[in-house]
mmCIF file of C-alpha atoms and ligand atoms in Angstrom:
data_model
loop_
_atom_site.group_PDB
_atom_site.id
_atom_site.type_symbol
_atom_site.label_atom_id
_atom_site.label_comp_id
_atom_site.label_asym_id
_atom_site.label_seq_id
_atom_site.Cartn_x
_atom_site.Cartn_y
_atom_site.Cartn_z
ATOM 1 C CA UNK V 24 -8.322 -16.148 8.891
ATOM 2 C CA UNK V 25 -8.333 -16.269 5.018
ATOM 3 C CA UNK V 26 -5.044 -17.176 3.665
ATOM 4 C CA UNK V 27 -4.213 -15.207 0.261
ATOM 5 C CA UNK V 28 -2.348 -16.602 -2.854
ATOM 6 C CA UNK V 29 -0.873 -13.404 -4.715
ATOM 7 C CA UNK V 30 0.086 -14.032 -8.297
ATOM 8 C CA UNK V 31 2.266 -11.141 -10.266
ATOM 9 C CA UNK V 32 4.317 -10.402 -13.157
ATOM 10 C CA UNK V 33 5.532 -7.042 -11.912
ATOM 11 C CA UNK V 34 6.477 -4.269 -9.139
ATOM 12 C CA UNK V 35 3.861 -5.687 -7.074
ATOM 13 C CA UNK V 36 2.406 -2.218 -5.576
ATOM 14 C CA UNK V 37 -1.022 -3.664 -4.749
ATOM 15 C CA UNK V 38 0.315 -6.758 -3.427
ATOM 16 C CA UNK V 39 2.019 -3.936 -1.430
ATOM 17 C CA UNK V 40 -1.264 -1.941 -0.559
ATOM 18 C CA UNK V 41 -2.909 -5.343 0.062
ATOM 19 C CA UNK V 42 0.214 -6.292 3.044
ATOM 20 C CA UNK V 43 0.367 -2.801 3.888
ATOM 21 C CA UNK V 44 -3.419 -2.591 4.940
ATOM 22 C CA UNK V 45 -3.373 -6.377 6.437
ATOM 23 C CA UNK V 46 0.050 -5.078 8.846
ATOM 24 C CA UNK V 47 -2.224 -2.540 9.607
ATOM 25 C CA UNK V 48 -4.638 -4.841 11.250
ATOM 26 C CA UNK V 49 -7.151 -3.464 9.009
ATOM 27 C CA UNK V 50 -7.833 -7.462 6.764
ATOM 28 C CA UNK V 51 -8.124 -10.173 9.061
ATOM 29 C CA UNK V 52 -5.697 -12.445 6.103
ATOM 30 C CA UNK V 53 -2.816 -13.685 5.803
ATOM 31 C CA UNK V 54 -0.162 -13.895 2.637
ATOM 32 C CA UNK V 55 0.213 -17.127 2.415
ATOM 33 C CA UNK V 56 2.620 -17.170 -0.564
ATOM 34 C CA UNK V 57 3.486 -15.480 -3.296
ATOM 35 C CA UNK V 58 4.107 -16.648 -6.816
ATOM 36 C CA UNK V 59 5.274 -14.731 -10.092
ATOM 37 C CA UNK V 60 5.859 -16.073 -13.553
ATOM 38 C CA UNK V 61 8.781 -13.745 -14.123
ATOM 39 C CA UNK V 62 12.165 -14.444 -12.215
ATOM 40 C CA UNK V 63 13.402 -11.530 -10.401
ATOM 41 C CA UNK V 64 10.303 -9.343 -10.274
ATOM 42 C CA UNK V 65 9.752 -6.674 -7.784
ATOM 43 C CA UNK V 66 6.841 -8.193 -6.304
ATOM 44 C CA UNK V 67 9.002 -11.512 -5.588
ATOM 45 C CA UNK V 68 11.478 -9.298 -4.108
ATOM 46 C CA UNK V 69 9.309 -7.200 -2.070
ATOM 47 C CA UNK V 70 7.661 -10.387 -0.857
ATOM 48 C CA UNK V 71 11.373 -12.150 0.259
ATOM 49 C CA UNK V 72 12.294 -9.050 2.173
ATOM 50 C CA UNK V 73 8.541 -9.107 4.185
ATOM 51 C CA UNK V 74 9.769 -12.558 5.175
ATOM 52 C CA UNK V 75 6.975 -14.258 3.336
ATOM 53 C CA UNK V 76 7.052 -16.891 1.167
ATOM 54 C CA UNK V 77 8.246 -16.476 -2.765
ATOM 55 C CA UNK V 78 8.567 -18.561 -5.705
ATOM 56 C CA UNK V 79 8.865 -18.296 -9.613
ATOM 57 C CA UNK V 80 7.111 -20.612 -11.600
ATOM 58 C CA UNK V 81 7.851 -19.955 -14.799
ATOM 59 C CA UNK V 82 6.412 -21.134 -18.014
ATOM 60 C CA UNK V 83 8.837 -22.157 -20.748
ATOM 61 C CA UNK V 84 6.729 -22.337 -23.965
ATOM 62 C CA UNK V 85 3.878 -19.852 -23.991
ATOM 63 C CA UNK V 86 3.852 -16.115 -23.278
ATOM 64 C CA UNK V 87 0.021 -14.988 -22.250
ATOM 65 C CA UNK V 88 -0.824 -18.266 -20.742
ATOM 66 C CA UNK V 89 0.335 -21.678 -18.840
ATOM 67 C CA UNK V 90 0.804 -24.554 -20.399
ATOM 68 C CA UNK V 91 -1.483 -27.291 -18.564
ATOM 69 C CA UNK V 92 1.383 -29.392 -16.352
ATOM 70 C CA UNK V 93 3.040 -25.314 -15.378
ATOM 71 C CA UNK V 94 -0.857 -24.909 -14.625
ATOM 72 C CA UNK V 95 -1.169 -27.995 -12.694
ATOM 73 C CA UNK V 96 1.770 -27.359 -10.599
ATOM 74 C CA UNK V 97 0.800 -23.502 -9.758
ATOM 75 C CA UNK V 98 -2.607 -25.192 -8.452
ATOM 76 C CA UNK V 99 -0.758 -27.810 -6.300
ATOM 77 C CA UNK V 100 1.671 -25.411 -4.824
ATOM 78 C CA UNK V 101 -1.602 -22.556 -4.062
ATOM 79 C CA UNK V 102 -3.414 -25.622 -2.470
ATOM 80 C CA UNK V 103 -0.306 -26.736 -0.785
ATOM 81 C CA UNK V 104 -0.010 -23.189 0.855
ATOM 82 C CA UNK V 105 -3.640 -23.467 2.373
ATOM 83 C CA UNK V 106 -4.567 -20.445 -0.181
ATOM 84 C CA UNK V 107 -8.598 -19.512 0.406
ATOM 85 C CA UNK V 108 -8.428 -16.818 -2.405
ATOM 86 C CA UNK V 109 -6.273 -16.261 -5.136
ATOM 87 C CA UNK V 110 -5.711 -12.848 -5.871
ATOM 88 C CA UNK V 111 -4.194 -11.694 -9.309
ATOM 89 C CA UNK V 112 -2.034 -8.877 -8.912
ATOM 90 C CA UNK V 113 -0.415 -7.689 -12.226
ATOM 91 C CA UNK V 114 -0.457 -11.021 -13.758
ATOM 92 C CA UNK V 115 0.299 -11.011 -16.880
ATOM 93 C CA UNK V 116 -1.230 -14.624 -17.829
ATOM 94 C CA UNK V 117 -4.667 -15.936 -18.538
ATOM 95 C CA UNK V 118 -5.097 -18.474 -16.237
ATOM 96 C CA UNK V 119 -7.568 -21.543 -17.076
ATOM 97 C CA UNK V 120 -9.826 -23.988 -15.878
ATOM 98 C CA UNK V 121 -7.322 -26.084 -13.893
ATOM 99 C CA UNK V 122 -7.160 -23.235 -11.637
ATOM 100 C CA UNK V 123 -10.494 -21.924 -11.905
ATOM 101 C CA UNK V 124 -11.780 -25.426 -11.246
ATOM 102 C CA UNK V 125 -9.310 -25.827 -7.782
ATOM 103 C CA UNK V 126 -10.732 -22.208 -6.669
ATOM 104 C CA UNK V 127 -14.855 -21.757 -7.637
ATOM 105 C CA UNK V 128 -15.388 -17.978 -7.408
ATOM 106 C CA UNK V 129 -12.276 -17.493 -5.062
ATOM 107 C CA UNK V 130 -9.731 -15.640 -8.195
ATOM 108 C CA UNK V 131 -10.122 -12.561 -8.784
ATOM 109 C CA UNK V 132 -8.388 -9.378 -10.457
ATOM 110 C CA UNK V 133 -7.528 -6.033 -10.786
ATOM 111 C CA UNK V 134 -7.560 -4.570 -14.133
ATOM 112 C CA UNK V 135 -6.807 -0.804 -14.924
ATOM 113 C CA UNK V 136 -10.055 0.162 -16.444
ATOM 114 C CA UNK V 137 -13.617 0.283 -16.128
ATOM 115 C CA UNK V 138 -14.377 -2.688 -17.555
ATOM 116 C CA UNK V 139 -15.974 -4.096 -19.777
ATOM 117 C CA UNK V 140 -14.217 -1.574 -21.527
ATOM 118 C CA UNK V 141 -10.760 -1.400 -22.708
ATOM 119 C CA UNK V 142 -9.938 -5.295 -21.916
ATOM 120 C CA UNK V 143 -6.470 -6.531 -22.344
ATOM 121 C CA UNK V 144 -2.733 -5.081 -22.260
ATOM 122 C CA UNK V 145 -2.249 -1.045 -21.393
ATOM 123 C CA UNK V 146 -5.740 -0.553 -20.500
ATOM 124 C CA UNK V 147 -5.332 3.184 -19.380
ATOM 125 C CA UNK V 148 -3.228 3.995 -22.662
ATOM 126 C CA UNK V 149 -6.488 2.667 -25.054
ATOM 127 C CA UNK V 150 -8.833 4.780 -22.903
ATOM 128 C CA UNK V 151 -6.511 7.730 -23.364
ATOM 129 C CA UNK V 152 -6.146 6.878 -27.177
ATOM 130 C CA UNK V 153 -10.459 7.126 -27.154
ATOM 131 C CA UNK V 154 -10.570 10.188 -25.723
ATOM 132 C CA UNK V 155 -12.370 8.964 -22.511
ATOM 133 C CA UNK V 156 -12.780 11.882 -20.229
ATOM 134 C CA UNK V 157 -13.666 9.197 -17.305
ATOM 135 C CA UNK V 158 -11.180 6.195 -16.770
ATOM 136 C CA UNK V 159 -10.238 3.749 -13.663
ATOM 137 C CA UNK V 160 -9.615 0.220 -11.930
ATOM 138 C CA UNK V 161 -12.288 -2.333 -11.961
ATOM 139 C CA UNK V 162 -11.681 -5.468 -9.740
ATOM 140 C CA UNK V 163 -13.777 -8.604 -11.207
ATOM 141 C CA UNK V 164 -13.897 -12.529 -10.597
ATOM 142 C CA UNK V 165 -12.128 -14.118 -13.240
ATOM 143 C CA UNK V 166 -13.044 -16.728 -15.452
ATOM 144 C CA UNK V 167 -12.138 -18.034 -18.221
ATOM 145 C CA UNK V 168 -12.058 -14.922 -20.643
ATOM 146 C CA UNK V 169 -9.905 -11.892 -20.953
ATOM 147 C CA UNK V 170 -11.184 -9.495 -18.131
ATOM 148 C CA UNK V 171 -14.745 -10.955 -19.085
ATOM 149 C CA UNK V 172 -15.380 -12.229 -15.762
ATOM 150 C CA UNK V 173 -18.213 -10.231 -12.962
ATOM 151 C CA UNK V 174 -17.806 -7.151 -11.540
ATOM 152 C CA UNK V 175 -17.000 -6.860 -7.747
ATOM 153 C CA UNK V 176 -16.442 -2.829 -7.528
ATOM 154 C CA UNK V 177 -15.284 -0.350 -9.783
ATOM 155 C CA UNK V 178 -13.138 3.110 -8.926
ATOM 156 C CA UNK V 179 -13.202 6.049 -11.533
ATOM 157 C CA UNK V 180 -10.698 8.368 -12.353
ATOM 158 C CA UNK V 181 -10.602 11.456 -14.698
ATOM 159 C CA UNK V 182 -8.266 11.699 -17.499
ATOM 160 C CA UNK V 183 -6.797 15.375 -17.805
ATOM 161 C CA UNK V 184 -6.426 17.397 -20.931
ATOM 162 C CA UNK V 185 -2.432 17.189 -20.538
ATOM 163 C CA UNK V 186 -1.924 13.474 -19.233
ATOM 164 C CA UNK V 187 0.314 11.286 -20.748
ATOM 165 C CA UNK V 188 0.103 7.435 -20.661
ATOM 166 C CA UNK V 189 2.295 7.512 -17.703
ATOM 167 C CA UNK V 190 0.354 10.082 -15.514
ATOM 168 C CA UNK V 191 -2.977 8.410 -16.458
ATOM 169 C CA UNK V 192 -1.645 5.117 -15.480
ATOM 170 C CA UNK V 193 -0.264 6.697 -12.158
ATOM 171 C CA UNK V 194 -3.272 8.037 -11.052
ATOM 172 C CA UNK V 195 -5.550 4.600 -11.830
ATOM 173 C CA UNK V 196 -3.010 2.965 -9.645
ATOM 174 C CA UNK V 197 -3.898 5.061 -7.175
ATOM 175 C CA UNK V 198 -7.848 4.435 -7.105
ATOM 176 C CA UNK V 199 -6.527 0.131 -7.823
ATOM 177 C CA UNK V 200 -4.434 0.935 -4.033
ATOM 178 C CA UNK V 201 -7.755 2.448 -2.456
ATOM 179 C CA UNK V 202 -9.593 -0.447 -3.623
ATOM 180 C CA UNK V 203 -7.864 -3.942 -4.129
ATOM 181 C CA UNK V 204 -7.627 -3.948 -0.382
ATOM 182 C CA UNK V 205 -10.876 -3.010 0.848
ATOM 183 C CA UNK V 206 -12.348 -6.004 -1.730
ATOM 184 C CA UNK V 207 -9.627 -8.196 -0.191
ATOM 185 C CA UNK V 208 -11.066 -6.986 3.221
ATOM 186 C CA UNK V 209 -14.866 -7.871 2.214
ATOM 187 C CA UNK V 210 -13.406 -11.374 1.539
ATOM 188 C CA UNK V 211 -11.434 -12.101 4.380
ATOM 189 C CA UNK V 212 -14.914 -10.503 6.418
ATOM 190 C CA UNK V 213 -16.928 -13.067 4.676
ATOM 191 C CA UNK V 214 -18.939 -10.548 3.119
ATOM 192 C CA UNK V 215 -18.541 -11.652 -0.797
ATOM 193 C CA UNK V 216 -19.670 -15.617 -1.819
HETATM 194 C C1 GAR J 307 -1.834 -2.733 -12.395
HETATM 195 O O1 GAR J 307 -2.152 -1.459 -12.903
HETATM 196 C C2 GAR J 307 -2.885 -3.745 -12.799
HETATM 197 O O2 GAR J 307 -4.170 -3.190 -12.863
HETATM 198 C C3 GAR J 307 -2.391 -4.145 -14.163
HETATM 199 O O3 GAR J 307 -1.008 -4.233 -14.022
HETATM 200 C C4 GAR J 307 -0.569 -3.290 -13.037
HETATM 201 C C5 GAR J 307 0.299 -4.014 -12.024
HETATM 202 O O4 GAR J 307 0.916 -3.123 -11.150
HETATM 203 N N1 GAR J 307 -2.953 -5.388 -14.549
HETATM 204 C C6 GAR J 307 -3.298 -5.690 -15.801
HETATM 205 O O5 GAR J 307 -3.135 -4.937 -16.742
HETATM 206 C C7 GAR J 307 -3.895 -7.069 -15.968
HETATM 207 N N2 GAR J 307 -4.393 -7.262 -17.306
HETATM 208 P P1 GAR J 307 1.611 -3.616 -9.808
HETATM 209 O O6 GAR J 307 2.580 -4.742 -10.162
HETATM 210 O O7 GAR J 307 2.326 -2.412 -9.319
HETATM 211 O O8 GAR J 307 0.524 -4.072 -8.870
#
């Protein structure tokens, strides 16, 4: 059984999809721990009240990415876990070769576009700012880039004539609910190197 590392900055609603569908019986995994750079968030919360295991690790000096000993100590706590696969879950930090190193092809993402476009912060409000009639989630490997790293499986959406950042964003989140899990699933059945 593949034992997951989640990493968030947020609510945490497809760490929730991704528990919801393993409860199910429908991912042979297991949460092995989850970690968030921001004390308090919902996903940490959620997380405590499943009975699993939760822990800030905060970093002190930067705001988009991990300064190299925070780095360093994320890695040793995912390894001390037993974490297989690191799974990035609305985390809001680049994370670097210390980690990418410690887990070859076993981090990967969810990002709320169809990448490679619209990269970085609000992805669904840019692709509503360009007028893009077709929008969605894309979940990719990372590396060492900004949402640069390959594609696993994308999931469109449309964007209607009268949506607002908000609605947009609610629907992708949606399509990222449908399909964060079922790549999780594809891991955990051996199916992706
Ligand atoms: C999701 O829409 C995810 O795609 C996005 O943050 C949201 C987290 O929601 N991630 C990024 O923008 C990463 N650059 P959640 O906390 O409810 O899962």
């Amino acid at each position: 059984k593949i034992r997951l590392g989640i990493l968030g900055s947020g609510k945490g609603s497809n760490f929730r999809a991704i528990l919801e569908a393993i409860q199910a019986g429908q991912i042979d995994a297991e949460v092995a721990i989850v970690l968030s750079d921001v004390p308090g968030a919902g996903i940490l919360q959620y997380a405590a009240d499943a009975g699993l295991r939760a822990e800030e690790i905060v970093e002190p000096k930067f705001r988009t990415r991990l300064s190299p000993e925070v780095e360093e100590g994320l890695v040793r706590t995912l390894k001390d876990a037993g974490v297989d696969l690191v799974v990035l879950a609305g985390y809001m930090r680049m994370v670097k070769s210390t980690t990418l190193d410690a887990f070859p092809r076993r981090v990967i993402n969810i990002h709320p576009s169809l990448l490679p476009k619209f990269p970085g912060l609000e992805a669904w409000k840019q692709a509503l700012e360009a007028g893009e009639s077709v929008t969605g989630c894309t979940v990719h490997y990372v590396d060492s880039g900004m949402d640069t790293g390959e594609i696993i499986a994308q999931e469109s959406v449309p964007v209607l004539p009268d949506d607002t950042a908000a609605s947009l964003h609610a629907r992708i989140q949606v399509a990222e609910h449908h399909l964060y899990p079922a790549i999780v699933k594809r891991f955990a059945d051996g199916e992706l190197p």
